[in-house]
Coordinates of N, CA and C and ligand atoms in Angstrom, one line a residue:
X1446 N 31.0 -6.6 -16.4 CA 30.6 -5.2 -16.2 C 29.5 -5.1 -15.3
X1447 N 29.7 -4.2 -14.2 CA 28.2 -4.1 -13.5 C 27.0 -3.7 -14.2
X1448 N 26.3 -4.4 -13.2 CA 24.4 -4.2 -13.7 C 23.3 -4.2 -12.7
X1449 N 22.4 -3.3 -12.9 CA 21.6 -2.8 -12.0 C 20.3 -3.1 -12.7
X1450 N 19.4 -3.3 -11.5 CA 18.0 -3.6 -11.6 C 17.3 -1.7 -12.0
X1451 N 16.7 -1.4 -12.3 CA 15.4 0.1 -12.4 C 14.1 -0.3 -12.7
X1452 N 13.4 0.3 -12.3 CA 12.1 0.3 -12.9 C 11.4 1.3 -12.3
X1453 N 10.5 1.4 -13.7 CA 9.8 2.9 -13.8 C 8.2 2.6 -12.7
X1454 N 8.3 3.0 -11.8 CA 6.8 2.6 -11.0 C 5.4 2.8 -11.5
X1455 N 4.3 2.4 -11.2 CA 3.1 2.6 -11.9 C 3.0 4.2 -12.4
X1456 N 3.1 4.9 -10.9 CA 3.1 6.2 -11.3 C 3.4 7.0 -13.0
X1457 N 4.9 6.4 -12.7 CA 6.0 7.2 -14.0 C 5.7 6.5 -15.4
X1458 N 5.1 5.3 -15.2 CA 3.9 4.5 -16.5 C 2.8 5.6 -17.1
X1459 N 2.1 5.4 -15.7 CA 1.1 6.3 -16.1 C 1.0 7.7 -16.4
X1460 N 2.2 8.3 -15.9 CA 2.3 9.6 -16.5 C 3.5 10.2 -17.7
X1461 N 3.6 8.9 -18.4 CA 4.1 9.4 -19.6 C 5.7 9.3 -19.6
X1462 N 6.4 9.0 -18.6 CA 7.9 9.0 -18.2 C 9.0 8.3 -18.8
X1463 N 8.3 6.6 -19.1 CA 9.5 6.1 -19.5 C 10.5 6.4 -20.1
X1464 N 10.3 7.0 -21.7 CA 10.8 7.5 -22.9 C 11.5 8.1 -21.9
X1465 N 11.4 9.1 -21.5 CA 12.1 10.5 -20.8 C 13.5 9.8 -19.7
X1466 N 12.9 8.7 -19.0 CA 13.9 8.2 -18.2 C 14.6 7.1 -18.8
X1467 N 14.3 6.6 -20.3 CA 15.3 5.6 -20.8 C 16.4 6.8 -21.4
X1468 N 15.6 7.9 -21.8 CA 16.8 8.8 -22.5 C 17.5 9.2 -21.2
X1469 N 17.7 9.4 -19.9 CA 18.4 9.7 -19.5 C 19.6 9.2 -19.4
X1470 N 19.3 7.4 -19.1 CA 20.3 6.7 -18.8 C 21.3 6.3 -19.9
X1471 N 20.4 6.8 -21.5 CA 20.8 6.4 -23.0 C 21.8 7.2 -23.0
X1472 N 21.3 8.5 -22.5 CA 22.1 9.4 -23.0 C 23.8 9.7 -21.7
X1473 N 23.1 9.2 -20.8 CA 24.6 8.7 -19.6 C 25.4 7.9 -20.2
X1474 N 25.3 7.3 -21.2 CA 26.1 6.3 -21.7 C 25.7 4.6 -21.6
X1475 N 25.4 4.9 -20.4 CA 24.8 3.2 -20.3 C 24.0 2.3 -21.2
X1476 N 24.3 1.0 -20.8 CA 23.5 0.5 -21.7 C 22.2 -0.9 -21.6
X1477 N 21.2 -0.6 -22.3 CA 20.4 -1.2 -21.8 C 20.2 -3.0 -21.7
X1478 N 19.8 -3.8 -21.2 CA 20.2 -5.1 -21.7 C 19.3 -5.7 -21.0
X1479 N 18.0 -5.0 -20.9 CA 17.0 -5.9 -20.7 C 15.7 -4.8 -20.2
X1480 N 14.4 -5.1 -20.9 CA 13.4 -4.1 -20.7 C 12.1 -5.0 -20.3
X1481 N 11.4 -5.0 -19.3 CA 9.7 -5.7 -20.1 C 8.9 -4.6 -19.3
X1482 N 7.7 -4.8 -19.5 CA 6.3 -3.8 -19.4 C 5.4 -5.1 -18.7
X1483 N 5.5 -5.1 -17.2 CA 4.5 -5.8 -16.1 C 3.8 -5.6 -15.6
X1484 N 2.8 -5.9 -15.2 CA 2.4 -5.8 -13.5 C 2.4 -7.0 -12.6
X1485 N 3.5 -6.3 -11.3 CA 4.1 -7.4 -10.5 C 2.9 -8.2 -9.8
X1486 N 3.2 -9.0 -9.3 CA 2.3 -9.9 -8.4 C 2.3 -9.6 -7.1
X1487 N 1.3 -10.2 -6.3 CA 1.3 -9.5 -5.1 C 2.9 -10.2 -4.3
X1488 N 2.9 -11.4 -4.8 CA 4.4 -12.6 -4.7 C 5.2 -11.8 -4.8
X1489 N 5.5 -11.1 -5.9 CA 6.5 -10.6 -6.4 C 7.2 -9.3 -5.6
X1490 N 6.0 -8.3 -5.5 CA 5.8 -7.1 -4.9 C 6.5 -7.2 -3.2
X1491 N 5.8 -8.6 -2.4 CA 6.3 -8.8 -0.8 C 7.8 -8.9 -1.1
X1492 N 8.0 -9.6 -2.4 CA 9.6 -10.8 -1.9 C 10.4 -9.2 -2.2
X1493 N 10.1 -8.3 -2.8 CA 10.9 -7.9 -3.9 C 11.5 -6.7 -2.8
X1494 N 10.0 -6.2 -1.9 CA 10.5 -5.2 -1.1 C 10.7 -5.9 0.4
X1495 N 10.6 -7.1 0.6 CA 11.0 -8.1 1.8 C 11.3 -7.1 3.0
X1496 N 12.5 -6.5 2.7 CA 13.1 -5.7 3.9 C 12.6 -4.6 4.4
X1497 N 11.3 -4.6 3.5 CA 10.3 -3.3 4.5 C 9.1 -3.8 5.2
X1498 N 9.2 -5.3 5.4 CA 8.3 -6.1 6.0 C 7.6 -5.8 7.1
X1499 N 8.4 -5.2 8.1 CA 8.2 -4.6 9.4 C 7.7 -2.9 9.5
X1500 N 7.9 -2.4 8.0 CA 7.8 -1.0 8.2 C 6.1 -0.5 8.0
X1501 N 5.8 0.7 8.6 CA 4.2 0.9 8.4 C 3.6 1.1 7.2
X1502 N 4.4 1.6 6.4 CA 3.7 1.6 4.7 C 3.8 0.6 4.2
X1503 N 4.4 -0.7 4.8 CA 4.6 -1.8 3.5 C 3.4 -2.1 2.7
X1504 N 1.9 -2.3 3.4 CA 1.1 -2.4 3.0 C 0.5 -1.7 1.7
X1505 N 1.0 -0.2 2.0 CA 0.2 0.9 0.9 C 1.8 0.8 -0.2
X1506 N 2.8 0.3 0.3 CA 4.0 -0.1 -0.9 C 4.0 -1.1 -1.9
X1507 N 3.0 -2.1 -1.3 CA 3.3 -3.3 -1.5 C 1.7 -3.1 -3.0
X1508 N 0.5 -2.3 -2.4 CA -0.9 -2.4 -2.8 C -0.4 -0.8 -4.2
X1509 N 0.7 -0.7 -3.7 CA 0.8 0.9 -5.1 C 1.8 0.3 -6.2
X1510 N 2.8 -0.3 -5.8 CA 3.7 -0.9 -6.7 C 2.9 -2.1 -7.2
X1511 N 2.1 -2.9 -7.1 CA 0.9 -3.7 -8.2 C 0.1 -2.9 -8.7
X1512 N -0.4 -1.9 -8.6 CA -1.9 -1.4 -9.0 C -2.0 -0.9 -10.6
X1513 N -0.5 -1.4 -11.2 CA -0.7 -0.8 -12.6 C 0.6 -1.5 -13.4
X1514 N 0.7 -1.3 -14.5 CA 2.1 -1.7 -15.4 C 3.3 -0.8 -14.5
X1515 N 4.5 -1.6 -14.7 CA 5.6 -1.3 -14.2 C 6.4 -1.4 -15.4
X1516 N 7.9 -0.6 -15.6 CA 8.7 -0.7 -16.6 C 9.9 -1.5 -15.6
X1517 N 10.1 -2.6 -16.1 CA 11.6 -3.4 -15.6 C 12.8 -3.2 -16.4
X1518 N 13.8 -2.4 -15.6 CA 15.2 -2.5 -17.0 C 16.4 -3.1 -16.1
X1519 N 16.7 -3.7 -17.1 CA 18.3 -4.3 -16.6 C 19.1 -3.2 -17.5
X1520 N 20.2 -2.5 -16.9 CA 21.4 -1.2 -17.4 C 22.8 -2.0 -17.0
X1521 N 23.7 -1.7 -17.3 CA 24.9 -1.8 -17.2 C 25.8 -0.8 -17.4
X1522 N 27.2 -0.8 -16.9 CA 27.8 0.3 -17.1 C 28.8 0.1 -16.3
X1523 N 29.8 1.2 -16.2 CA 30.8 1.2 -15.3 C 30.0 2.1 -14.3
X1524 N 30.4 1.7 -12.9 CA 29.7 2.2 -11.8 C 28.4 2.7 -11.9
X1525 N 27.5 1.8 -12.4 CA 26.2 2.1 -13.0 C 25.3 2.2 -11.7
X1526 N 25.4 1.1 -10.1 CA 24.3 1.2 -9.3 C 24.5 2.6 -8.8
X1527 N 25.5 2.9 -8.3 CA 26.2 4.5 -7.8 C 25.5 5.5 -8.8
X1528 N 26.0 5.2 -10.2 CA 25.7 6.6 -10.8 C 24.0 6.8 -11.2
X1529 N 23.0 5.6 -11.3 CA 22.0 5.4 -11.2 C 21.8 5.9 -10.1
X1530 N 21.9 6.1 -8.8 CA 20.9 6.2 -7.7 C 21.1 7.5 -7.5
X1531 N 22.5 8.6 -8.2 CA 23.0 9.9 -8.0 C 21.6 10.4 -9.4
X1532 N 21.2 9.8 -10.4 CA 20.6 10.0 -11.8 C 19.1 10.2 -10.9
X1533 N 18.6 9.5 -9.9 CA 17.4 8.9 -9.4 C 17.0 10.4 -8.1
X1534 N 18.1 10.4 -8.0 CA 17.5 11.9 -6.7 C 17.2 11.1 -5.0
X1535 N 17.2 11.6 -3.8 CA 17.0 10.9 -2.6 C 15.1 10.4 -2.9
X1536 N 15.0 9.3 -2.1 CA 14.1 8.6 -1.9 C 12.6 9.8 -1.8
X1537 N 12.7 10.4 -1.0 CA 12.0 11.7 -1.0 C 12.1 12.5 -1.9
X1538 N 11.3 12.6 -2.9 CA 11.3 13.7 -4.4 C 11.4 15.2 -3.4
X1539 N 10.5 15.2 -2.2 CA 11.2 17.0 -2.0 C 12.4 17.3 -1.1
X1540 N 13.3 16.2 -1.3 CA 14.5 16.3 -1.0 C 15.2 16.3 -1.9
X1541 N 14.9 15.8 -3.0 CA 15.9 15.3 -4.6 C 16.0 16.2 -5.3
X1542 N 17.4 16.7 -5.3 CA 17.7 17.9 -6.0 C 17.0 18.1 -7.5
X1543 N 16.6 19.2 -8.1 CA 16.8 19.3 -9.5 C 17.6 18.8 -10.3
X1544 N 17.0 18.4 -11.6 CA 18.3 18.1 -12.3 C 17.8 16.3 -12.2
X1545 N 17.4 15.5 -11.0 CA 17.4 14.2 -10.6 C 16.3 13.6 -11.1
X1546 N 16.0 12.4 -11.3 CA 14.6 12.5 -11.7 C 13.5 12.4 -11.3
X1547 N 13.5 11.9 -9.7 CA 12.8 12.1 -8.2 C 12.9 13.8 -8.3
X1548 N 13.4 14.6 -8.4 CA 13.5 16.3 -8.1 C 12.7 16.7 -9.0
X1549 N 12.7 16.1 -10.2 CA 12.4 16.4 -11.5 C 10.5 16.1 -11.6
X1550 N 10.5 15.3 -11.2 CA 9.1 14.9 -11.6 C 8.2 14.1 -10.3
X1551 N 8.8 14.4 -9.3 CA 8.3 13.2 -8.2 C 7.7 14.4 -7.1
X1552 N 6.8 14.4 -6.2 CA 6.0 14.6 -5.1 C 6.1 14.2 -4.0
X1553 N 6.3 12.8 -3.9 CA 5.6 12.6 -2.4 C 6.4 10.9 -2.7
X1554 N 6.6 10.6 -1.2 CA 7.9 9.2 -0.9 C 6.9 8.3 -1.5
X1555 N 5.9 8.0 -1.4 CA 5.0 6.6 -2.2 C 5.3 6.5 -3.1
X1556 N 5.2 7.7 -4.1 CA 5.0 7.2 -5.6 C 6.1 8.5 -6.1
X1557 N 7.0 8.1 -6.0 CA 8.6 8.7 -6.3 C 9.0 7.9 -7.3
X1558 N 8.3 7.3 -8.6 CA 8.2 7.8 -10.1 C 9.4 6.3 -10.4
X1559 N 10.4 5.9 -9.4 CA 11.2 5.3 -10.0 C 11.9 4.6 -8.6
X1560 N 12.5 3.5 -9.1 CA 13.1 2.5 -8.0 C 14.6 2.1 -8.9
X1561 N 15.6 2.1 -7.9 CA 16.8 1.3 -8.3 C 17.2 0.6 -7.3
X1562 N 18.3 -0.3 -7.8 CA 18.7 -1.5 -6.9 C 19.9 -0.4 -5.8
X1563 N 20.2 -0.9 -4.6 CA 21.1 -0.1 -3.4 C 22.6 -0.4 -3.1
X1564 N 22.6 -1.4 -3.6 CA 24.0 -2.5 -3.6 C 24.4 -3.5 -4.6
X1565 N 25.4 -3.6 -4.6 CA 25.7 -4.9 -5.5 C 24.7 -6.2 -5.2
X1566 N 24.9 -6.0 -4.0 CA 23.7 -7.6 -3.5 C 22.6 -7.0 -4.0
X1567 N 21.6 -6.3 -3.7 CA 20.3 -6.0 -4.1 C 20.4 -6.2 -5.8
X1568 N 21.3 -5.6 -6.4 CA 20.8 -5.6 -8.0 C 21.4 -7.2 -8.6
X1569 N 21.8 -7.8 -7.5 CA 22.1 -9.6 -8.1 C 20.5 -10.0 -7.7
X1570 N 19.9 -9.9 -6.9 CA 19.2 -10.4 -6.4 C 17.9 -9.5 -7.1
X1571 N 17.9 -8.6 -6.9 CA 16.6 -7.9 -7.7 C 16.5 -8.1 -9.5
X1572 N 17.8 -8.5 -9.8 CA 17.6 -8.7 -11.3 C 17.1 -10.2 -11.5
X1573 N 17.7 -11.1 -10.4 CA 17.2 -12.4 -10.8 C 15.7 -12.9 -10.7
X1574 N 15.2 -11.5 -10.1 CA 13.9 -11.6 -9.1 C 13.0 -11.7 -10.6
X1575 N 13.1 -10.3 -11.3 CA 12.5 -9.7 -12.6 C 12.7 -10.5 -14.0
X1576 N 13.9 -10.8 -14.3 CA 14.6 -11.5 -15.4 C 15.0 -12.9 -15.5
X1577 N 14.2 -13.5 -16.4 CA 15.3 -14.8 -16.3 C 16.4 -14.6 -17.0
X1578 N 17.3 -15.6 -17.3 CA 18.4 -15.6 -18.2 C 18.7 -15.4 -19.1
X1579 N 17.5 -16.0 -20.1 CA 17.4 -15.8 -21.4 C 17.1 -14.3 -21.4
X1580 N 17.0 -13.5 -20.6 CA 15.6 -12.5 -20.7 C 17.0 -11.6 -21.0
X1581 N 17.9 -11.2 -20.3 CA 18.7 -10.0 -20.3 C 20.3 -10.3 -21.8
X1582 N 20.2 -9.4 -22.3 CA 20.8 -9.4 -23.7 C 22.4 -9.0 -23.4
X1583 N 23.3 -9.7 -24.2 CA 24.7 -9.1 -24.6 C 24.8 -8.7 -26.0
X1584 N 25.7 -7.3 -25.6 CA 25.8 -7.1 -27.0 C 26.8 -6.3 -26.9
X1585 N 27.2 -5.5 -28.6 CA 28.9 -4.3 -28.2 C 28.3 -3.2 -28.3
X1586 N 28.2 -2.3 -27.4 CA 27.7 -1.1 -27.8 C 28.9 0.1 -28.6
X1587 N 28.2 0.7 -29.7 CA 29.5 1.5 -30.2 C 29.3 3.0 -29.8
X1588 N 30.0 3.4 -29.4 CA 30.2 4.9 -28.7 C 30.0 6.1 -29.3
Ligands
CMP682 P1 12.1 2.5 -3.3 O1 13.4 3.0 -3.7 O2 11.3 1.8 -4.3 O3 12.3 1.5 -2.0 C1 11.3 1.4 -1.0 C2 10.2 2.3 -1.2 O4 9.4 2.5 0.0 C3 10.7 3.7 -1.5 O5 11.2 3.7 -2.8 C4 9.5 4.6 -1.3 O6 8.7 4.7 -2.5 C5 8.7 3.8 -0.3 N1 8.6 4.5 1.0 C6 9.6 4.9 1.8 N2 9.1 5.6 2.8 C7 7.7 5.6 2.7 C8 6.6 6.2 3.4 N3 6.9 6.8 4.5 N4 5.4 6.0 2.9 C9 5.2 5.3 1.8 N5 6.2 4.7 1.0 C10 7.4 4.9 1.5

């Protein structure tokens, strides 16, 4: 079954969000199978966003996504990275429709409340990044 990397950013920690955004996904059906409460490393933070290496904010991306606890969840689901990033709203909260949870609670592209994986490659790769093996759970969910 597919599985996607999420996590709630310093921001959406600090303002009270997670509860709110684990029920969204609880209540989409999906299911959870792996959660922790971090703060990434500066290591963590370069390798993780790598691909914006070259970009002008990586610095203030790289110095916002450490500056506080992060929520890490591993979800699963059928077409979970798709319907997570439709759940998540565009990158820009004043682009992200209502209803989204970027639309819903987000301001400004820095600190847009929440991150998901973009592809199948990205959430193989972003989950191995966050989780070890032991870390993410199987189980039967009942409906
Ligand atoms: P995320 O989905 O975590 O992936 C990369 C992040 O870069 C993105 O969310 C935004 O939070 C951030 N980002 C994109 N554009 C900008 C920008 N112009 N200034 C600051 N951060 C940005």
């Amino acid at each position: 079954m597919e599985k996607t990397f999420l996590m709630v950013k310093p921001d959406g920690v600090q303002r009270n969000l997670v509860g709110e955004i684990v029920r969204r996904f609880e209540s989409k059906g999906f299911k959870l199978v792996g959660a922790k409460l971090m703060v990434i490393s500066d290591d963590l933070a370069k390798t993780h966003y790598g691909e914006h290496k070259e970009r002008p904010f990586f610095g203030e991306l790289v110095d916002f996504i450490t500056s506080g606890p992060v929520f890490a969840m591993a979800w699963e689901g059928e077409n979970v990275i798709t319907s997570a990033r439709d759940m998540m709203g565009k990158t820009n909260p004043l682009e992200a429709v209502s209803g989204t949870i970027r639309g819903d609670f987000g301001m400004t592209v820095g600190k847009n409340i929440i991150h998901g994986s973009d592809s199948a490659e990205s959430a193989e790769r972003e989950l191995k990044l966050f989780f070890g093996e032991n870390e993410l759970t199987s189980y039967v969910k009942q409906d």
